[in-house]
Amino acid sequence: VYAESLRGLDPSSALTDQQIWTAIENSGGAKGVLLLPEQPFEMLVKEAILKLHNPCLQCLTLVQKELCSMVDISTQENLAGNFPELAMHIQRFSKEFMEGGYAGAQEF
């Protein structure tokens, strides 16, 4: 999911050369600029990064589901027979821990 989106990312697809040139010129004020100023560069990069937001959330969801599945399988195979209550607590704690990280990552 994420790799396909990264390969398909064209940061300048929504921008024309004229828009990029205007951003550079506007950042220099009345005097000309020789190098690419930091502010327009950051603006252009932030737009490219925003294009990856949804694929990143999809990747986050897939990783969380896979980790929960791994915890379930591991506790069922190794603990559930002899220590069912311990297995239940480990599963519950692990899922709560991952959900907390999931919520924090979505906000970021």
Tab-separated table of N, CA and C in Angstrom:
chain	number	residue	atom	x	y	z
A	1	VAL	N	0.833	-1.185	0.000
A	1	VAL	CA	0.000	0.000	0.000
A	1	VAL	C	0.878	1.248	0.000
A	2	TYR	N	1.760	1.324	0.972
A	2	TYR	CA	2.584	2.523	1.130
A	2	TYR	C	3.604	2.644	-0.004
A	3	ALA	N	4.222	1.537	-0.388
A	3	ALA	CA	5.246	1.571	-1.434
A	3	ALA	C	4.646	2.008	-2.765
A	4	GLU	N	3.445	1.529	-3.082
A	4	GLU	CA	2.793	1.928	-4.324
A	4	GLU	C	2.506	3.427	-4.322
A	5	SER	N	2.048	3.944	-3.203
A	5	SER	CA	1.764	5.367	-3.111
A	5	SER	C	3.039	6.190	-3.217
A	6	LEU	N	4.103	5.691	-2.625
A	6	LEU	CA	5.379	6.403	-2.676
A	6	LEU	C	5.922	6.437	-4.098
A	7	ARG	N	5.799	5.314	-4.804
A	7	ARG	CA	6.256	5.280	-6.193
A	7	ARG	C	5.419	6.204	-7.072
A	8	GLY	N	4.151	6.321	-6.764
A	8	GLY	CA	3.259	7.140	-7.573
A	8	GLY	C	3.268	8.614	-7.204
A	9	LEU	N	4.052	8.984	-6.214
A	9	LEU	CA	4.074	10.366	-5.765
A	9	LEU	C	4.846	11.236	-6.745
A	10	ASP	N	4.191	12.246	-7.254
A	10	ASP	CA	4.833	13.259	-8.085
A	10	ASP	C	4.600	14.586	-7.393
A	11	PRO	N	5.585	15.071	-6.653
A	11	PRO	CA	5.378	16.266	-5.843
A	11	PRO	C	5.015	17.496	-6.640
A	12	SER	N	5.365	17.514	-7.891
A	12	SER	CA	5.069	18.704	-8.682
A	12	SER	C	3.852	18.528	-9.578
A	13	SER	N	3.107	17.446	-9.390
A	13	SER	CA	1.973	17.194	-10.280
A	13	SER	C	0.880	18.254	-10.168
A	14	ALA	N	0.699	18.807	-8.978
A	14	ALA	CA	-0.341	19.814	-8.785
A	14	ALA	C	0.193	21.224	-9.001
A	15	LEU	N	1.480	21.341	-9.272
A	15	LEU	CA	2.095	22.653	-9.420
A	15	LEU	C	2.682	22.822	-10.813
A	16	THR	N	2.501	23.992	-11.349
A	16	THR	CA	3.140	24.307	-12.622
A	16	THR	C	4.500	24.930	-12.333
A	17	ASP	N	5.324	24.988	-13.348
A	17	ASP	CA	6.620	25.643	-13.188
A	17	ASP	C	6.435	27.104	-12.805
A	18	GLN	N	5.395	27.711	-13.341
A	18	GLN	CA	5.130	29.125	-13.031
A	18	GLN	C	4.787	29.304	-11.552
A	19	GLN	N	4.003	28.398	-10.970
A	19	GLN	CA	3.667	28.497	-9.552
A	19	GLN	C	4.912	28.332	-8.679
A	20	ILE	N	5.781	27.422	-9.047
A	20	ILE	CA	7.021	27.224	-8.285
A	20	ILE	C	7.890	28.468	-8.402
A	21	TRP	N	8.018	28.989	-9.595
A	21	TRP	CA	8.828	30.183	-9.815
A	21	TRP	C	8.255	31.373	-9.036
A	22	THR	N	6.947	31.523	-9.041
A	22	THR	CA	6.306	32.623	-8.307
A	22	THR	C	6.561	32.500	-6.812
A	23	ALA	N	6.489	31.285	-6.264
A	23	ALA	CA	6.752	31.082	-4.839
A	23	ALA	C	8.185	31.468	-4.495
A	24	ILE	N	9.107	31.119	-5.361
A	24	ILE	CA	10.512	31.477	-5.119
A	24	ILE	C	10.705	32.986	-5.206
A	25	GLU	N	10.118	33.600	-6.224
A	25	GLU	CA	10.257	35.046	-6.384
A	25	GLU	C	9.628	35.798	-5.219
A	26	ASN	N	8.462	35.381	-4.784
A	26	ASN	CA	7.770	36.062	-3.688
A	26	ASN	C	8.542	35.962	-2.377
A	27	SER	N	9.269	34.889	-2.196
A	27	SER	CA	10.008	34.737	-0.950
A	27	SER	C	11.220	35.654	-0.892
A	28	GLY	N	11.706	36.080	-2.053
A	28	GLY	CA	12.890	36.927	-2.087
A	28	GLY	C	12.587	38.400	-1.940
A	29	GLY	N	11.334	38.767	-1.999
A	29	GLY	CA	10.980	40.178	-1.887
A	29	GLY	C	11.405	40.935	-3.133
A	30	ALA	N	11.837	42.184	-2.938
A	30	ALA	CA	12.213	43.044	-4.058
A	30	ALA	C	13.543	42.618	-4.681
A	31	LYS	N	14.418	42.022	-3.899
A	31	LYS	CA	15.709	41.595	-4.441
A	31	LYS	C	15.597	40.180	-4.997
A	32	GLY	N	16.411	39.839	-5.926
A	32	GLY	CA	16.403	38.505	-6.500
A	32	GLY	C	17.048	37.501	-5.566
A	33	VAL	N	16.804	36.236	-5.807
A	33	VAL	CA	17.400	35.184	-4.990
A	33	VAL	C	18.247	34.272	-5.875
A	34	LEU	N	19.367	33.844	-5.352
A	34	LEU	CA	20.248	32.957	-6.106
A	34	LEU	C	19.980	31.492	-5.786
A	35	LEU	N	19.629	31.218	-4.539
A	35	LEU	CA	19.379	29.851	-4.100
A	35	LEU	C	17.909	29.694	-3.745
A	36	LEU	N	17.466	28.456	-3.696
A	36	LEU	CA	16.077	28.182	-3.333
A	36	LEU	C	15.878	28.493	-1.859
A	37	PRO	N	15.050	29.473	-1.539
A	37	PRO	CA	14.811	29.818	-0.138
A	37	PRO	C	14.102	28.682	0.600
A	38	GLU	N	14.257	28.682	1.897
A	38	GLU	CA	13.718	27.609	2.727
A	38	GLU	C	12.194	27.597	2.750
A	39	GLN	N	11.567	28.746	2.845
A	39	GLN	CA	10.110	28.812	3.008
A	39	GLN	C	9.341	28.214	1.823
A	40	PRO	N	9.612	28.589	0.578
A	40	PRO	CA	8.854	27.946	-0.513
A	40	PRO	C	9.175	26.461	-0.647
A	41	PHE	N	10.421	26.092	-0.346
A	41	PHE	CA	10.783	24.679	-0.396
A	41	PHE	C	9.956	23.885	0.611
A	42	GLU	N	9.855	24.408	1.839
A	42	GLU	CA	9.067	23.729	2.869
A	42	GLU	C	7.601	23.631	2.457
A	43	MET	N	7.066	24.679	1.849
A	43	MET	CA	5.672	24.684	1.414
A	43	MET	C	5.440	23.582	0.377
A	44	LEU	N	6.351	23.486	-0.589
A	44	LEU	CA	6.204	22.474	-1.637
A	44	LEU	C	6.362	21.063	-1.082
A	45	VAL	N	7.282	20.883	-0.150
A	45	VAL	CA	7.510	19.559	0.442
A	45	VAL	C	6.326	19.152	1.320
A	46	LYS	N	5.768	20.103	2.072
A	46	LYS	CA	4.612	19.785	2.919
A	46	LYS	C	3.437	19.305	2.085
A	47	GLU	N	3.239	19.917	0.917
A	47	GLU	CA	2.154	19.465	0.041
A	47	GLU	C	2.382	18.038	-0.427
A	48	ALA	N	3.645	17.717	-0.740
A	48	ALA	CA	3.963	16.347	-1.166
A	48	ALA	C	3.759	15.363	-0.024
A	49	ILE	N	4.129	15.761	1.184
A	49	ILE	CA	3.975	14.878	2.341
A	49	ILE	C	2.495	14.633	2.646
A	50	LEU	N	1.671	15.655	2.479
A	50	LEU	CA	0.233	15.492	2.731
A	50	LEU	C	-0.395	14.457	1.800
A	51	LYS	N	0.183	14.289	0.631
A	51	LYS	CA	-0.337	13.284	-0.308
A	51	LYS	C	-0.134	11.864	0.231
A	52	LEU	N	0.802	11.699	1.151
A	52	LEU	CA	1.076	10.373	1.714
A	52	LEU	C	0.281	10.093	2.984
A	53	HIS	N	-0.529	11.035	3.416
A	53	HIS	CA	-1.254	10.895	4.686
A	53	HIS	C	-2.167	9.663	4.687
A	54	ASN	N	-3.020	9.538	3.695
A	54	ASN	CA	-3.954	8.396	3.666
A	54	ASN	C	-3.247	7.047	3.524
A	55	PRO	N	-2.247	6.918	2.631
A	55	PRO	CA	-1.531	5.639	2.588
A	55	PRO	C	-0.844	5.306	3.912
A	56	CYS	N	-0.351	6.313	4.611
A	56	CYS	CA	0.277	6.069	5.911
A	56	CYS	C	-0.737	5.553	6.921
A	57	LEU	N	-1.941	6.112	6.908
A	57	LEU	CA	-2.984	5.638	7.818
A	57	LEU	C	-3.401	4.209	7.482
A	58	GLN	N	-3.454	3.877	6.200
A	58	GLN	CA	-3.769	2.505	5.794
A	58	GLN	C	-2.684	1.547	6.283
A	59	CYS	N	-1.438	1.962	6.133
A	59	CYS	CA	-0.321	1.137	6.585
A	59	CYS	C	-0.382	0.958	8.102
A	60	LEU	N	-0.701	2.022	8.811
A	60	LEU	CA	-0.832	1.972	10.268
A	60	LEU	C	-1.904	0.967	10.681
A	61	THR	N	-3.033	0.997	10.014
A	61	THR	CA	-4.129	0.082	10.315
A	61	THR	C	-3.716	-1.369	10.062
A	62	LEU	N	-3.066	-1.604	8.940
A	62	LEU	CA	-2.628	-2.970	8.618
A	62	LEU	C	-1.609	-3.485	9.630
A	63	VAL	N	-0.684	-2.641	10.037
A	63	VAL	CA	0.330	-3.060	11.020
A	63	VAL	C	-0.325	-3.363	12.357
A	64	GLN	N	-1.270	-2.513	12.783
A	64	GLN	CA	-1.929	-2.761	14.067
A	64	GLN	C	-2.719	-4.071	14.035
A	65	LYS	N	-3.422	-4.318	12.949
A	65	LYS	CA	-4.179	-5.570	12.840
A	65	LYS	C	-3.244	-6.775	12.873
A	66	GLU	N	-2.124	-6.666	12.190
A	66	GLU	CA	-1.172	-7.776	12.162
A	66	GLU	C	-0.567	-8.011	13.547
A	67	LEU	N	-0.231	-6.947	14.253
A	67	LEU	CA	0.321	-7.107	15.608
A	67	LEU	C	-0.698	-7.734	16.557
A	68	CYS	N	-1.947	-7.307	16.464
A	68	CYS	CA	-3.005	-7.897	17.303
A	68	CYS	C	-3.172	-9.379	16.983
A	69	SER	N	-3.109	-9.703	15.718
A	69	SER	CA	-3.221	-11.102	15.305
A	69	SER	C	-2.053	-11.924	15.849
A	70	MET	N	-0.861	-11.353	15.815
A	70	MET	CA	0.314	-12.057	16.328
A	70	MET	C	0.204	-12.285	17.835
A	71	VAL	N	-0.305	-11.306	18.558
A	71	VAL	CA	-0.492	-11.463	20.007
A	71	VAL	C	-1.509	-12.562	20.279
A	72	ASP	N	-2.618	-12.551	19.549
A	72	ASP	CA	-3.652	-13.570	19.738
A	72	ASP	C	-3.105	-14.973	19.468
A	73	ILE	N	-2.415	-15.124	18.367
A	73	ILE	CA	-1.873	-16.439	18.008
A	73	ILE	C	-0.846	-16.897	19.041
A	74	SER	N	0.031	-15.992	19.420
A	74	SER	CA	1.088	-16.342	20.373
A	74	SER	C	0.520	-16.749	21.733
A	75	THR	N	-0.424	-15.987	22.228
A	75	THR	CA	-0.978	-16.321	23.537
A	75	THR	C	-1.828	-17.586	23.475
A	76	GLN	N	-2.536	-17.803	22.388
A	76	GLN	CA	-3.347	-19.013	22.269
A	76	GLN	C	-2.468	-20.256	22.198
A	77	GLU	N	-1.380	-20.165	21.445
A	77	GLU	CA	-0.509	-21.330	21.279
A	77	GLU	C	0.325	-21.617	22.529
A	78	ASN	N	0.752	-20.577	23.220
A	78	ASN	CA	1.724	-20.763	24.298
A	78	ASN	C	1.155	-20.667	25.709
A	79	LEU	N	0.074	-19.940	25.896
A	79	LEU	CA	-0.388	-19.692	27.261
A	79	LEU	C	-1.803	-20.164	27.571
A	80	ALA	N	-2.660	-20.146	26.591
A	80	ALA	CA	-4.087	-20.364	26.855
A	80	ALA	C	-4.378	-21.710	27.518
A	81	GLY	N	-3.630	-22.734	27.165
A	81	GLY	CA	-3.882	-24.053	27.744
A	81	GLY	C	-3.593	-24.115	29.239
A	82	ASN	N	-2.459	-23.584	29.651
A	82	ASN	CA	-2.055	-23.673	31.056
A	82	ASN	C	-2.418	-22.440	31.877
A	83	PHE	N	-2.415	-21.289	31.223
A	83	PHE	CA	-2.649	-20.030	31.936
A	83	PHE	C	-3.670	-19.177	31.184
A	84	PRO	N	-4.924	-19.585	31.161
A	84	PRO	CA	-5.923	-18.873	30.353
A	84	PRO	C	-6.150	-17.433	30.819
A	85	GLU	N	-6.103	-17.204	32.109
A	85	GLU	CA	-6.330	-15.844	32.603
A	85	GLU	C	-5.154	-14.929	32.235
A	86	LEU	N	-3.946	-15.449	32.329
A	86	LEU	CA	-2.769	-14.685	31.928
A	86	LEU	C	-2.839	-14.345	30.439
A	87	ALA	N	-3.222	-15.321	29.633
A	87	ALA	CA	-3.349	-15.092	28.192
A	87	ALA	C	-4.363	-13.994	27.916
A	88	MET	N	-5.489	-14.027	28.619
A	88	MET	CA	-6.532	-13.011	28.431
A	88	MET	C	-6.009	-11.625	28.805
A	89	HIS	N	-5.288	-11.511	29.917
A	89	HIS	CA	-4.760	-10.220	30.362
A	89	HIS	C	-3.688	-9.695	29.394
A	90	ILE	N	-2.854	-10.572	28.911
A	90	ILE	CA	-1.827	-10.153	27.951
A	90	ILE	C	-2.477	-9.639	26.667
A	91	GLN	N	-3.478	-10.353	26.194
A	91	GLN	CA	-4.177	-9.912	24.981
A	91	GLN	C	-4.835	-8.553	25.206
A	92	ARG	N	-5.526	-8.402	26.326
A	92	ARG	CA	-6.217	-7.145	26.612
A	92	ARG	C	-5.231	-5.991	26.745
A	93	PHE	N	-4.164	-6.201	27.521
A	93	PHE	CA	-3.171	-5.149	27.717
A	93	PHE	C	-2.494	-4.779	26.396
A	94	SER	N	-2.146	-5.774	25.606
A	94	SER	CA	-1.465	-5.524	24.332
A	94	SER	C	-2.347	-4.715	23.390
A	95	LYS	N	-3.621	-5.094	23.313
A	95	LYS	CA	-4.535	-4.367	22.425
A	95	LYS	C	-4.768	-2.941	22.907
A	96	GLU	N	-4.894	-2.749	24.212
A	96	GLU	CA	-5.059	-1.393	24.743
A	96	GLU	C	-3.822	-0.559	24.464
A	97	PHE	N	-2.653	-1.149	24.629
A	97	PHE	CA	-1.393	-0.446	24.382
A	97	PHE	C	-1.293	-0.031	22.913
A	98	MET	N	-1.626	-0.953	22.019
A	98	MET	CA	-1.545	-0.650	20.584
A	98	MET	C	-2.593	0.366	20.159
A	99	GLU	N	-3.776	0.303	20.748
A	99	GLU	CA	-4.811	1.286	20.416
A	99	GLU	C	-4.395	2.685	20.847
A	100	GLY	N	-3.694	2.787	21.980
A	100	GLY	CA	-3.193	4.092	22.429
A	100	GLY	C	-2.173	4.645	21.455
A	101	GLY	N	-1.293	3.809	20.972
A	101	GLY	CA	-0.310	4.230	19.973
A	101	GLY	C	-0.951	4.556	18.651
A	102	TYR	N	-1.993	3.810	18.297
A	102	TYR	CA	-2.721	4.031	17.063
A	102	TYR	C	-3.378	5.409	17.070
A	103	ALA	N	-4.013	5.747	18.191
A	103	ALA	CA	-4.677	7.043	18.298
A	103	ALA	C	-3.653	8.167	18.237
A	104	GLY	N	-2.530	7.998	18.908
A	104	GLY	CA	-1.489	9.015	18.883
A	104	GLY	C	-0.895	9.205	17.493
A	105	ALA	N	-0.719	8.100	16.772
A	105	ALA	CA	-0.166	8.177	15.425
A	105	ALA	C	-1.143	8.833	14.454
A	106	GLN	N	-2.432	8.621	14.647
A	106	GLN	CA	-3.420	9.254	13.769
A	106	GLN	C	-3.420	10.768	13.954
A	107	GLU	N	-3.223	11.221	15.190
A	107	GLU	CA	-3.198	12.647	15.448
A	107	GLU	C	-1.982	13.302	14.847
A	108	PHE	N	-0.866	12.567	14.812
A	108	PHE	CA	0.372	13.122	14.312
A	108	PHE	C	0.226	13.380	12.837
